[in-house]
GROMACS .gro file of C-alpha atoms in nm:
model
  507
    1MET     CA    1  -3.607  -7.627  -6.340
    2ALA     CA    2  -3.564  -7.712  -6.728
    3PRO     CA    3  -3.924  -7.762  -6.856
    4HIS     CA    4  -4.078  -8.055  -7.056
    5GLU     CA    5  -4.320  -7.782  -7.195
    6LEU     CA    6  -4.251  -7.450  -7.340
    7HIS     CA    7  -4.550  -7.179  -7.386
    8VAL     CA    8  -4.484  -6.946  -7.634
    9VAL     CA    9  -4.685  -6.625  -7.748
   10SER     CA   10  -4.643  -6.397  -8.048
   11LEU     CA   11  -4.844  -6.082  -8.078
   12ASN     CA   12  -4.841  -5.754  -8.308
   13VAL     CA   13  -4.966  -5.527  -8.043
   14TRP     CA   14  -5.051  -5.235  -8.269
   15GLY     CA   15  -4.877  -4.997  -8.023
   16ILE     CA   16  -4.834  -4.702  -8.282
   17LYS     CA   17  -4.824  -4.400  -8.029
   18TRP     CA   18  -5.058  -4.094  -8.124
   19ILE     CA   19  -5.221  -4.317  -8.398
   20SER     CA   20  -5.330  -4.639  -8.287
   21THR     CA   21  -5.690  -4.576  -8.111
   22HIS     CA   22  -5.731  -4.661  -7.716
   23HIS     CA   23  -5.356  -4.734  -7.744
   24THR     CA   24  -5.287  -4.716  -7.358
   25GLU     CA   25  -5.581  -4.899  -7.254
   26ARG     CA   26  -5.556  -5.198  -7.516
   27ILE     CA   27  -5.151  -5.235  -7.378
   28ARG     CA   28  -5.276  -5.267  -7.028
   29GLU     CA   29  -5.542  -5.518  -7.120
   30ILE     CA   30  -5.294  -5.711  -7.312
   31GLY     CA   31  -5.077  -5.748  -7.017
   32ARG     CA   32  -5.365  -5.839  -6.807
   33GLN     CA   33  -5.489  -6.113  -7.030
   34LEU     CA   34  -5.131  -6.263  -7.071
   35ALA     CA   35  -5.117  -6.271  -6.667
   36ARG     CA   36  -5.455  -6.467  -6.679
   37SER     CA   37  -5.338  -6.726  -6.945
   38ASP     CA   38  -5.375  -7.104  -6.891
   39PRO     CA   39  -5.137  -7.216  -6.931
   40ALA     CA   40  -4.906  -6.949  -6.821
   41PRO     CA   41  -4.665  -6.808  -7.111
   42ASN     CA   42  -4.282  -6.866  -7.059
   43ILE     CA   43  -4.167  -6.667  -7.370
   44VAL     CA   44  -4.366  -6.377  -7.513
   45GLY     CA   45  -4.231  -6.193  -7.836
   46LEU     CA   46  -4.413  -5.855  -7.926
   47GLN     CA   47  -4.422  -5.646  -8.246
   48GLU     CA   48  -4.545  -5.295  -8.295
   49CYS     CA   49  -4.454  -5.202  -7.944
   50PHE     CA   50  -4.314  -4.876  -8.026
   51SER     CA   51  -4.248  -4.764  -7.650
   52SER     CA   52  -4.048  -4.870  -7.377
   53ALA     CA   53  -4.344  -4.744  -7.151
   54ASP     CA   54  -4.579  -4.976  -7.332
   55LEU     CA   55  -4.339  -5.277  -7.233
   56GLN     CA   56  -4.331  -5.157  -6.910
   57ALA     CA   57  -4.730  -5.152  -6.860
   58VAL     CA   58  -4.730  -5.510  -6.998
   59GLN     CA   59  -4.444  -5.640  -6.764
   60GLU     CA   60  -4.630  -5.457  -6.440
   61GLU     CA   61  -4.926  -5.687  -6.518
   62THR     CA   62  -4.710  -6.016  -6.594
   63ARG     CA   63  -4.445  -5.965  -6.359
   64ASP     CA   64  -4.522  -6.293  -6.143
   65ILE     CA   65  -4.500  -6.510  -6.444
   66LEU     CA   66  -4.256  -6.308  -6.680
   67PRO     CA   67  -4.024  -6.127  -6.454
   68TYR     CA   68  -3.746  -6.072  -6.706
   69SER     CA   69  -3.791  -5.850  -7.050
   70LYS     CA   70  -3.598  -5.673  -7.303
   71TYR     CA   71  -3.684  -5.373  -7.526
   72TYR     CA   72  -3.511  -5.350  -7.860
   73HIS     CA   73  -3.384  -5.007  -7.993
   74SER     CA   74  -3.339  -4.927  -8.361
   75GLY     CA   75  -3.373  -4.684  -8.624
   76VAL     CA   76  -3.516  -4.338  -8.558
   77PHE     CA   77  -3.827  -4.430  -8.366
   78GLY     CA   78  -3.739  -4.792  -8.271
   79GLY     CA   79  -3.825  -5.125  -8.452
   80GLY     CA   80  -4.127  -5.198  -8.218
   81LEU     CA   81  -3.979  -5.539  -8.073
   82ALA     CA   82  -3.979  -5.665  -7.731
   83ILE     CA   83  -3.932  -5.989  -7.538
   84LEU     CA   84  -4.060  -6.111  -7.187
   85SER     CA   85  -3.956  -6.412  -7.044
   86LYS     CA   86  -3.992  -6.659  -6.740
   87TRP     CA   87  -3.619  -6.683  -6.708
   88PRO     CA   88  -3.304  -6.449  -6.729
   89ILE     CA   89  -3.197  -6.314  -7.038
   90GLU     CA   90  -2.840  -6.402  -7.109
   91GLU     CA   91  -2.765  -6.227  -7.425
   92SER     CA   92  -2.947  -5.999  -7.675
   93SER     CA   93  -2.873  -5.823  -7.994
   94MET     CA   94  -3.075  -5.625  -8.247
   95THR     CA   95  -2.973  -5.667  -8.610
   96GLY     CA   96  -3.135  -5.413  -8.886
   97TYR     CA   97  -3.242  -5.517  -9.215
   98ALA     CA   98  -3.003  -5.431  -9.500
   99LEU     CA   99  -3.309  -5.386  -9.730
  100ASN     CA  100  -3.599  -5.202  -9.521
  101GLY     CA  101  -3.816  -4.966  -9.724
  102LEU     CA  102  -3.753  -4.619  -9.878
  103PRO     CA  103  -3.678  -4.293  -9.695
  104TRP     CA  104  -3.904  -4.078  -9.926
  105ALA     CA  105  -4.190  -4.313  -9.828
  106PHE     CA  106  -4.202  -4.131  -9.504
  107TYR     CA  107  -4.583  -4.186  -9.475
  108ARG     CA  108  -4.512  -4.569  -9.441
  109GLY     CA  109  -4.263  -4.523  -9.165
  110ASP     CA  110  -4.076  -4.881  -9.216
  111TRP     CA  111  -3.748  -4.711  -9.295
  112TYR     CA  112  -3.778  -4.458  -9.005
  113VAL     CA  113  -3.849  -4.734  -8.759
  114GLY     CA  114  -3.552  -4.929  -8.861
  115LYS     CA  115  -3.710  -5.279  -8.890
  116GLY     CA  116  -3.483  -5.582  -8.808
  117PHE     CA  117  -3.477  -5.888  -8.585
  118SER     CA  118  -3.378  -5.926  -8.221
  119GLN     CA  119  -3.189  -6.232  -8.131
  120THR     CA  120  -3.223  -6.334  -7.747
  121ARG     CA  121  -3.046  -6.610  -7.574
  122ILE     CA  122  -3.248  -6.751  -7.278
  123ARG     CA  123  -3.089  -7.012  -7.021
  124ILE     CA  124  -3.308  -7.231  -6.861
  125PRO     CA  125  -3.165  -7.378  -6.518
  126ALA     CA  126  -3.081  -7.729  -6.509
  127ASP     CA  127  -3.323  -7.978  -6.295
  128GLU     CA  128  -3.167  -8.261  -6.106
  129ASP     CA  129  -3.185  -8.498  -6.380
  130GLY     CA  130  -3.056  -8.298  -6.694
  131ASP     CA  131  -2.870  -8.038  -6.819
  132GLU     CA  132  -2.969  -7.662  -6.856
  133GLU     CA  133  -3.144  -7.561  -7.171
  134VAL     CA  134  -3.034  -7.276  -7.394
  135VAL     CA  135  -3.335  -7.101  -7.596
  136GLU     CA  136  -3.238  -6.894  -7.904
  137VAL     CA  137  -3.544  -6.668  -7.960
  138PHE     CA  138  -3.575  -6.434  -8.262
  139ASN     CA  139  -3.840  -6.183  -8.311
  140THR     CA  140  -3.926  -5.989  -8.615
  141HIS     CA  141  -4.180  -5.782  -8.806
  142LEU     CA  142  -4.110  -5.786  -9.183
  143HIS     CA  143  -4.209  -5.503  -9.415
  144ALA     CA  144  -4.574  -5.444  -9.471
  145PRO     CA  145  -4.694  -5.514  -9.849
  146TYR     CA  146  -4.940  -5.218  -9.845
  147HIS     CA  147  -5.055  -5.305 -10.202
  148PRO     CA  148  -5.115  -5.660 -10.366
  149PRO     CA  149  -4.863  -5.761 -10.663
  150PRO     CA  150  -4.786  -5.638 -10.900
  151LYS     CA  151  -4.808  -5.308 -10.713
  152ASP     CA  152  -4.624  -5.445 -10.400
  153VAL     CA  153  -4.320  -5.258 -10.453
  154TYR     CA  154  -4.151  -5.411 -10.113
  155TRP     CA  155  -4.172  -5.751 -10.235
  156THR     CA  156  -3.789  -5.747 -10.297
  157HIS     CA  157  -3.733  -5.597  -9.963
  158ARG     CA  158  -3.936  -5.861  -9.787
  159LEU     CA  159  -3.754  -6.144  -9.970
  160SER     CA  160  -3.417  -6.005  -9.863
  161GLN     CA  161  -3.525  -5.953  -9.493
  162ALA     CA  162  -3.669  -6.331  -9.480
  163TRP     CA  163  -3.333  -6.425  -9.631
  164GLN     CA  164  -3.108  -6.226  -9.373
  165LEU     CA  165  -3.307  -6.351  -9.096
  166ALA     CA  166  -3.286  -6.724  -9.232
  167LYS     CA  167  -2.933  -6.725  -9.235
  168GLN     CA  168  -2.929  -6.627  -8.863
  169LEU     CA  169  -3.180  -6.889  -8.784
  170ARG     CA  170  -2.966  -7.153  -8.952
  171SER     CA  171  -2.659  -7.023  -8.787
  172ALA     CA  172  -2.846  -7.076  -8.452
  173VAL     CA  173  -2.972  -7.425  -8.523
  174SER     CA  174  -2.610  -7.533  -8.581
  175ASP     CA  175  -2.496  -7.382  -8.240
  176SER     CA  176  -2.356  -7.694  -8.043
  177SER     CA  177  -2.491  -7.518  -7.708
  178VAL     CA  178  -2.831  -7.425  -7.822
  179SER     CA  179  -3.137  -7.678  -7.743
  180LEU     CA  180  -3.405  -7.481  -7.939
  181VAL     CA  181  -3.435  -7.220  -8.176
  182LEU     CA  182  -3.775  -6.988  -8.227
  183GLY     CA  183  -3.853  -6.748  -8.479
  184LEU     CA  184  -4.155  -6.530  -8.395
  185GLY     CA  185  -4.315  -6.220  -8.525
  186ASP     CA  186  -4.550  -6.075  -8.798
  187PHE     CA  187  -4.373  -6.167  -9.094
  188ASN     CA  188  -4.633  -6.021  -9.321
  189SER     CA  189  -4.628  -6.322  -9.567
  190ARG     CA  190  -4.880  -6.618  -9.629
  191PRO     CA  191  -4.821  -6.972  -9.559
  192LEU     CA  192  -4.599  -7.148  -9.850
  193SER     CA  193  -4.522  -6.802  -9.981
  194MET     CA  194  -4.183  -6.728 -10.085
  195PRO     CA  195  -4.054  -6.573  -9.759
  196HIS     CA  196  -4.245  -6.845  -9.565
  197LYS     CA  197  -4.043  -7.117  -9.766
  198ILE     CA  198  -3.719  -6.927  -9.714
  199ILE     CA  199  -3.753  -6.939  -9.357
  200GLU     CA  200  -3.860  -7.294  -9.343
  201ARG     CA  201  -3.603  -7.413  -9.601
  202HIS     CA  202  -3.301  -7.196  -9.579
  203GLY     CA  203  -3.347  -7.109  -9.216
  204ARG     CA  204  -3.395  -7.494  -9.135
  205MET     CA  205  -3.704  -7.416  -8.927
  206LYS     CA  206  -4.067  -7.573  -8.901
  207ASP     CA  207  -4.394  -7.380  -8.886
  208ALA     CA  208  -4.560  -7.480  -8.545
  209TRP     CA  209  -4.908  -7.417  -8.691
  210LEU     CA  210  -4.845  -7.643  -9.016
  211GLN     CA  211  -4.702  -7.925  -8.798
  212LEU     CA  212  -5.060  -7.981  -8.646
  213HIS     CA  213  -5.236  -7.869  -8.958
  214PRO     CA  214  -5.060  -7.960  -9.290
  215GLN     CA  215  -5.374  -7.906  -9.484
  216SER     CA  216  -5.444  -7.578  -9.373
  217ALA     CA  217  -5.188  -7.450  -9.633
  218ALA     CA  218  -5.385  -7.549  -9.921
  219GLU     CA  219  -5.683  -7.363  -9.814
  220GLU     CA  220  -5.492  -7.058  -9.790
  221PRO     CA  221  -5.345  -6.919 -10.143
  222GLU     CA  222  -5.035  -6.698 -10.158
  223GLY     CA  223  -5.123  -6.367 -10.101
  224SER     CA  224  -5.014  -6.253 -10.444
  225SER     CA  225  -5.291  -6.449 -10.595
  226ILE     CA  226  -5.580  -6.296 -10.383
  227ILE     CA  227  -5.839  -6.049 -10.530
  228VAL     CA  228  -6.078  -5.920 -10.351
  229ASP     CA  229  -6.391  -5.724 -10.522
  230ILE     CA  230  -6.589  -5.477 -10.307
  231ASP     CA  231  -6.967  -5.485 -10.380
  232PRO     CA  232  -7.177  -5.156 -10.400
  233PRO     CA  233  -7.273  -5.022 -10.060
  234ARG     CA  234  -7.604  -5.170  -9.939
  235GLU     CA  235  -7.822  -5.067  -9.645
  236ARG     CA  236  -7.706  -5.261  -9.344
  237THR     CA  237  -7.980  -5.473  -9.134
  238SER     CA  238  -7.987  -5.521  -8.776
  239SER     CA  239  -7.753  -5.838  -8.811
  240ILE     CA  240  -7.391  -5.675  -8.832
  241GLU     CA  241  -7.185  -5.891  -9.071
  242PRO     CA  242  -6.869  -5.676  -9.166
  243ALA     CA  243  -6.730  -5.936  -9.383
  244ALA     CA  244  -7.016  -5.996  -9.607
  245ASP     CA  245  -6.940  -5.656  -9.779
  246LEU     CA  246  -6.651  -5.855  -9.951
  247GLU     CA  247  -6.633  -6.135 -10.193
  248LEU     CA  248  -6.339  -6.310 -10.260
  249ARG     CA  249  -6.297  -6.464 -10.607
  250ARG     CA  250  -6.068  -6.761 -10.563
  251PRO     CA  251  -6.158  -7.023 -10.817
  252GLY     CA  252  -6.128  -7.372 -10.655
  253HIS     CA  253  -6.085  -7.225 -10.290
  254HIS     CA  254  -6.339  -7.229 -10.006
  255ILE     CA  255  -6.398  -6.906  -9.804
  256PRO     CA  256  -6.392  -7.003  -9.463
  257THR     CA  257  -6.617  -6.881  -9.191
  258VAL     CA  258  -6.486  -6.637  -8.919
  259ARG     CA  259  -6.464  -6.932  -8.678
  260ALA     CA  260  -6.289  -7.200  -8.929
  261ALA     CA  261  -6.071  -6.916  -9.006
  262ILE     CA  262  -5.927  -6.896  -8.652
  263GLU     CA  263  -5.982  -7.243  -8.541
  264ASP     CA  264  -5.837  -7.442  -8.849
  265LEU     CA  265  -5.629  -7.218  -9.075
  266GLY     CA  266  -5.475  -7.007  -8.793
  267MET     CA  267  -5.559  -6.659  -8.931
  268THR     CA  268  -5.458  -6.386  -8.707
  269CYS     CA  269  -5.500  -6.071  -8.905
  270ASP     CA  270  -5.809  -5.908  -9.076
  271SER     CA  271  -6.021  -6.125  -8.892
  272GLY     CA  272  -6.415  -6.083  -8.919
  273TYR     CA  273  -6.400  -6.102  -8.522
  274ASN     CA  274  -6.159  -5.858  -8.511
  275THR     CA  275  -6.347  -5.508  -8.451
  276TRP     CA  276  -6.052  -5.282  -8.598
  277ARG     CA  277  -6.162  -5.439  -8.940
  278TRP     CA  278  -6.517  -5.325  -8.917
  279SER     CA  279  -6.646  -5.010  -9.077
  280LYS     CA  280  -6.657  -4.692  -8.852
  281PRO     CA  281  -7.027  -4.697  -8.795
  282VAL     CA  282  -7.026  -5.049  -8.667
  283ARG     CA  283  -6.729  -4.973  -8.446
  284LYS     CA  284  -6.924  -4.665  -8.309
  285GLN     CA  285  -7.204  -4.897  -8.158
  286LEU     CA  286  -6.945  -5.076  -7.943
  287LYS     CA  287  -6.935  -4.768  -7.734
  288LYS     CA  288  -7.310  -4.852  -7.641
  289ASN     CA  289  -7.276  -5.257  -7.641
  290ALA     CA  290  -7.082  -5.535  -7.794
  291VAL     CA  291  -7.171  -5.647  -8.145
  292ILE     CA  292  -7.194  -6.024  -8.198
  293ILE     CA  293  -7.053  -6.166  -8.528
  294PRO     CA  294  -7.222  -6.499  -8.604
  295ASP     CA  295  -6.973  -6.793  -8.610
  296GLU     CA  296  -7.077  -6.876  -8.967
  297THR     CA  297  -7.032  -6.549  -9.134
  298PRO     CA  298  -6.805  -6.597  -9.433
  299ASP     CA  299  -6.461  -6.447  -9.386
  300PRO     CA  300  -6.266  -6.369  -9.711
  301ARG     CA  301  -6.014  -6.125  -9.578
  302ALA     CA  302  -5.874  -6.326  -9.318
  303LYS     CA  303  -5.504  -6.387  -9.321
  304ARG     CA  304  -5.223  -6.589  -9.131
  305LEU     CA  305  -4.918  -6.354  -9.111
  306ASP     CA  306  -4.817  -6.424  -8.747
  307TYR     CA  307  -4.591  -6.729  -8.705
  308VAL     CA  308  -4.414  -6.935  -8.443
  309PHE     CA  309  -4.115  -7.115  -8.603
  310TYR     CA  310  -3.914  -7.375  -8.421
  311ALA     CA  311  -3.623  -7.618  -8.467
  312ASP     CA  312  -3.417  -7.833  -8.252
  313GLY     CA  313  -3.067  -7.691  -8.193
  314ALA     CA  314  -2.761  -7.902  -8.250
  315LYS     CA  315  -2.763  -7.968  -7.888
  316SER     CA  316  -3.097  -8.123  -7.901
  317SER     CA  317  -3.030  -8.294  -8.223
  318VAL     CA  318  -2.759  -8.482  -8.060
  319ALA     CA  319  -2.967  -8.597  -7.765
  320LYS     CA  320  -3.233  -8.723  -7.991
  321HIS     CA  321  -3.020  -9.022  -8.059
  322SER     CA  322  -3.008  -9.127  -7.708
  323PRO     CA  323  -3.271  -9.407  -7.608
  324GLY     CA  324  -3.610  -9.271  -7.504
  325VAL     CA  325  -3.516  -8.903  -7.578
  326GLN     CA  326  -3.681  -8.675  -7.882
  327GLY     CA  327  -3.663  -8.332  -7.957
  328TRP     CA  328  -3.896  -8.076  -7.948
  329THR     CA  329  -4.252  -8.131  -8.082
  330VAL     CA  330  -4.571  -7.921  -8.087
  331GLY     CA  331  -4.817  -8.021  -7.843
  332SER     CA  332  -5.079  -7.759  -7.912
  333ALA     CA  333  -5.122  -7.426  -8.129
  334LYS     CA  334  -5.415  -7.197  -8.121
  335VAL     CA  335  -5.517  -6.827  -8.236
  336GLY     CA  336  -5.551  -6.628  -7.889
  337MET     CA  337  -5.606  -6.276  -7.761
  338THR     CA  338  -5.955  -6.295  -7.963
  339ALA     CA  339  -6.136  -6.150  -7.628
  340THR     CA  340  -6.229  -5.784  -7.654
  341HIS     CA  341  -6.161  -5.508  -7.409
  342PRO     CA  342  -6.392  -5.535  -7.107
  343THR     CA  343  -6.533  -5.197  -7.104
  344LEU     CA  344  -6.424  -5.045  -7.467
  345ASN     CA  345  -6.555  -5.372  -7.638
  346CYS     CA  346  -6.298  -5.332  -7.900
  347SER     CA  347  -6.018  -5.584  -8.014
  348LEU     CA  348  -5.682  -5.583  -7.826
  349SER     CA  349  -5.492  -5.518  -8.120
  350ASP     CA  350  -5.563  -5.538  -8.507
  351HIS     CA  351  -5.391  -5.865  -8.497
  352PHE     CA  352  -5.455  -6.184  -8.286
  353SER     CA  353  -5.192  -6.384  -8.124
  354VAL     CA  354  -5.025  -6.708  -8.200
  355GLU     CA  355  -4.994  -6.933  -7.907
  356VAL     CA  356  -4.776  -7.244  -7.926
  357THR     CA  357  -4.695  -7.528  -7.670
  358LEU     CA  358  -4.387  -7.715  -7.743
  359VAL     CA  359  -4.307  -8.028  -7.581
  360ARG     CA  360  -3.997  -8.220  -7.497
  361ALA     CA  361  -4.031  -8.557  -7.339
  362ALA     CA  362  -3.948  -8.943  -7.378
  363ASN     CA  363  -4.174  -9.088  -7.658
  364ASN     CA  364  -4.456  -9.219  -7.418
  365GLU     CA  365  -4.456  -8.915  -7.210
  366ALA     CA  366  -4.471  -8.702  -7.531
  367GLN     CA  367  -4.794  -8.901  -7.625
  368SER     CA  368  -4.944  -8.850  -7.270
  369SER     CA  369  -4.881  -8.487  -7.292
  370ARG     CA  370  -5.058  -8.469  -7.635
  371GLN     CA  371  -5.363  -8.648  -7.485
  372SER     CA  372  -5.398  -8.447  -7.208
  373HIS     CA  373  -5.364  -8.136  -7.449
  374SER     CA  374  -5.648  -8.310  -7.635
  375ALA     CA  375  -5.867  -8.347  -7.313
  376ASP     CA  376  -5.822  -8.001  -7.217
  377GLY     CA  377  -6.000  -7.877  -7.503
  378SER     CA  378  -6.199  -7.585  -7.334
  379ASP     CA  379  -6.053  -7.338  -7.577
  380THR     CA  380  -6.181  -7.440  -7.920
  381SER     CA  381  -5.917  -7.260  -8.089
  382SER     CA  382  -5.668  -7.525  -7.923
  383HIS     CA  383  -5.548  -7.834  -8.135
  384SER     CA  384  -5.355  -8.126  -8.010
  385LEU     CA  385  -5.079  -8.301  -8.195
  386PRO     CA  386  -5.189  -8.579  -8.427
  387ASP     CA  387  -5.037  -8.913  -8.447
  388LYS     CA  388  -4.665  -8.877  -8.525
  389SER     CA  389  -4.713  -9.019  -8.846
  390THR     CA  390  -4.905  -8.731  -8.977
  391SER     CA  391  -4.631  -8.496  -8.846
  392PRO     CA  392  -4.324  -8.485  -9.062
  393PRO     CA  393  -4.001  -8.505  -8.892
  394GLN     CA  394  -3.762  -8.185  -8.920
  395GLY     CA  395  -3.541  -8.391  -9.154
  396ASP     CA  396  -3.831  -8.394  -9.383
  397THR     CA  397  -3.782  -8.010  -9.454
  398PRO     CA  398  -3.616  -7.988  -9.800
  399LYS     CA  399  -3.266  -7.830  -9.739
  400TYR     CA  400  -3.295  -7.595 -10.048
  401LEU     CA  401  -3.566  -7.412 -10.231
  402SER     CA  402  -3.654  -7.531 -10.597
  403VAL     CA  403  -3.391  -7.398 -10.898
  404SER     CA  404  -3.721  -7.191 -11.004
  405ASP     CA  405  -3.782  -7.051 -10.676
  406TYR     CA  406  -3.387  -6.923 -10.662
  407SER     CA  407  -3.443  -6.798 -11.025
  408SER     CA  408  -3.750  -6.622 -10.924
  409ILE     CA  409  -3.566  -6.430 -10.642
  410LEU     CA  410  -3.293  -6.335 -10.868
  411SER     CA  411  -3.554  -6.194 -11.123
  412HIS     CA  412  -3.703  -5.976 -10.858
  413ILE     CA  413  -3.358  -5.846 -10.752
  414THR     CA  414  -3.295  -5.773 -11.134
  415ARG     CA  415  -3.628  -5.570 -11.172
  416TRP     CA  416  -3.571  -5.389 -10.848
  417ARG     CA  417  -3.231  -5.308 -10.947
  418SER     CA  418  -3.327  -5.167 -11.276
  419ARG     CA  419  -3.626  -4.966 -11.092
  420GLN     CA  420  -3.374  -4.793 -10.839
  421GLN     CA  421  -3.115  -4.720 -11.091
  422GLN     CA  422  -3.389  -4.496 -11.280
  423GLN     CA  423  -3.477  -4.357 -10.932
  424ARG     CA  424  -3.110  -4.244 -10.880
  425ARG     CA  425  -3.079  -4.092 -11.240
  426LEU     CA  426  -3.401  -3.918 -11.191
  427ARG     CA  427  -3.320  -3.778 -10.837
  428LEU     CA  428  -2.983  -3.684 -10.914
  429GLY     CA  429  -3.107  -3.498 -11.243
  430HIS     CA  430  -3.352  -3.330 -11.000
  431LEU     CA  431  -3.058  -3.208 -10.810
  432VAL     CA  432  -2.885  -3.082 -11.083
  433ALA     CA  433  -3.187  -2.924 -11.252
  434GLN     CA  434  -3.287  -2.747 -10.919
  435PHE     CA  435  -2.936  -2.601 -10.907
  436PHE     CA  436  -2.959  -2.432 -11.227
  437ILE     CA  437  -3.311  -2.305 -11.174
  438ALA     CA  438  -3.179  -2.155 -10.827
  439ILE     CA  439  -2.902  -1.973 -11.026
  440GLY     CA  440  -3.164  -1.839 -11.272
  441CYS     CA  441  -3.398  -1.713 -10.985
  442LEU     CA  442  -3.090  -1.525 -10.818
  443VAL     CA  443  -2.997  -1.368 -11.136
  444SER     CA  444  -3.355  -1.278 -11.227
  445VAL     CA  445  -3.357  -1.093 -10.883
  446TRP     CA  446  -3.114  -0.836 -11.016
  447PHE     CA  447  -3.383  -0.734 -11.278
  448SER     CA  448  -3.684  -0.762 -11.076
  449PRO     CA  449  -3.916  -0.471 -11.118
  450ARG     CA  450  -4.081  -0.500 -10.789
  451ASN     CA  451  -4.012  -0.637 -10.425
  452PHE     CA  452  -4.251  -0.895 -10.414
  453VAL     CA  453  -4.148  -1.050 -10.726
  454SER     CA  454  -3.783  -1.071 -10.569
  455PHE     CA  455  -3.933  -1.242 -10.295
  456ILE     CA  456  -4.103  -1.512 -10.473
  457LEU     CA  457  -3.779  -1.554 -10.685
  458MET     CA  458  -3.585  -1.605 -10.370
  459LEU     CA  459  -3.862  -1.843 -10.203
  460VAL     CA  460  -3.865  -2.037 -10.537
  461SER     CA  461  -3.484  -2.052 -10.541
  462THR     CA  462  -3.454  -2.163 -10.180
  463LEU     CA  463  -3.729  -2.422 -10.133
  464GLY     CA  464  -3.643  -2.563 -10.483
  465LEU     CA  465  -3.272  -2.622 -10.422
  466ALA     CA  466  -3.362  -2.763 -10.053
  467ALA     CA  467  -3.589  -3.027 -10.235
  468GLY     CA  468  -3.316  -3.067 -10.490
  469VAL     CA  469  -3.033  -3.130 -10.249
  470LEU     CA  470  -3.256  -3.376 -10.040
  471ASP     CA  471  -3.359  -3.573 -10.342
  472GLY     CA  472  -2.989  -3.588 -10.444
  473ILE     CA  473  -2.896  -3.719 -10.107
  474GLN     CA  474  -3.140  -3.998 -10.141
  475GLY     CA  475  -3.057  -4.077 -10.495
  476GLY     CA  476  -2.692  -4.050 -10.449
  477LEU     CA  477  -2.622  -4.220 -10.110
  478PHE     CA  478  -2.936  -4.386 -10.019
  479VAL     CA  479  -3.008  -4.544 -10.346
  480SER     CA  480  -2.631  -4.661 -10.401
  481SER     CA  481  -2.626  -4.832 -10.060
  482GLU     CA  482  -2.973  -5.014 -10.153
  483LEU     CA  483  -2.790  -5.091 -10.491
  484ASN     CA  484  -2.487  -5.244 -10.290
  485ALA     CA  485  -2.710  -5.455 -10.053
  486LEU     CA  486  -2.895  -5.575 -10.363
  487THR     CA  487  -2.547  -5.700 -10.500
  488GLU     CA  488  -2.471  -5.885 -10.181
  489PHE     CA  489  -2.820  -6.041 -10.175
  490GLU     CA  490  -2.782  -6.144 -10.543
  491TRP     CA  491  -2.451  -6.316 -10.492
  492ASP     CA  492  -2.573  -6.492 -10.187
  493VAL     CA  493  -2.879  -6.638 -10.364
  494SER     CA  494  -2.660  -6.725 -10.654
  495ALA     CA  495  -2.399  -6.892 -10.455
  496VAL     CA  496  -2.690  -7.117 -10.279
  497LEU     CA  497  -2.835  -7.173 -10.625
  498ASP     CA  498  -2.524  -7.320 -10.766
  499ARG     CA  499  -2.505  -7.552 -10.438
  500ALA     CA  500  -2.851  -7.648 -10.488
  501GLY     CA  501  -2.804  -7.756 -10.856
  502ALA     CA  502  -2.479  -7.936 -10.794
  503PRO     CA  503  -2.423  -8.291 -10.749
  504PRO     CA  504  -2.491  -8.428 -10.411
  505ALA     CA  505  -2.115  -8.510 -10.357
  506PHE     CA  506  -2.061  -8.145 -10.387
  507LYS     CA  507  -2.333  -8.001 -10.132
   0.00000   0.00000   0.00000
């Protein structure tokens, strides 16, 4: 039966095999908590689920409410994306990002897992009074920053990924058979950052949390502007306050408490409540008993990186013009999965989930639904939809970024291209140098007075030439491929910039 409410969950499960601590136990408990959720989720998007066995473990716990699932294969080790659904999955695809990290940064792993976005079409059967609903679900995990700017060398890659995803989101929104488009995942970007704006404006999407809390974006500056100073170590007292060791120097910005960061700002990552952000000595105490963090503890490190974006599909947009019918709106939103493992006392992941209820009903029914969500306020991190006048309609979202935003993207592309062109020259130069060094070593073997010297020369020749060939392949093949992708990205942005700056009649 086509629902009037849709309950959506997105969670980064931190399921890196052999690296993530208590990996198996946490994944199983995530499934159990999903099964006990009230309301029960209808669609769940998982990130960093790098094993189909992990998805199977979750599905074994949620089979009664989420009988359908899909694990997405990509790259060398898999992109870590998975979907669970109450309704059958009609179609699905996995698209890799054109720019996705660097192969020589093997210690990061982003290039090897083949990050991208999954696209899943879910068809909800019709009820007696209405048509069937088609929901297009996009799930993704963008490249991690690893360092704050200006050391964030992957910023251009993340911009490209957001742009590539936004194009597909916009296409889905225009599909006449689609009622609702969802964009879930760990976007590794702050609210109102450039990737966030690309998804909202270029992708024609709305951030579900900001629909309820538009003021929350003003409380959290873009990640690139945050500077964290670490105080000198000091002796801890019996009151464990992990976040108290950090001070955030943000002129004009209030540092939220751990409770406010979750309830008011929707921060899902690096929360002071999350045990994986605590120091090792504090985490060791969890083996004996749980550690209580006071709700008023300052939490300068918390970030909102996980999102549920949504938009009416073309089918819903047409239906909205019918008397008494409206599109999808946000009924409630909360940060979930904050409870710890019942026996290990650790958080279930290094991220908390974002959980959103979308409502579709006639105007009077929508107001009644919002009131019921407000009355059902047992979960303090749940929020009801304010009056419609405070929730901007989808049409209010600007169609384009500002000209300065497009210019900023193009300048980042130019700088990254220059950097990678230098990388190509250096790596190809290394190949040529190693070729001549190898020849020199082989010639020297003829004049070597001792066998062990000959062995060393042969070893240096072999290993050096192997390293040079590997560097040459990366510089000659990978970097060339990346430069081509950058050229396509640049052309696309330039074309949109031309339209954005054109007179309205030509847009």
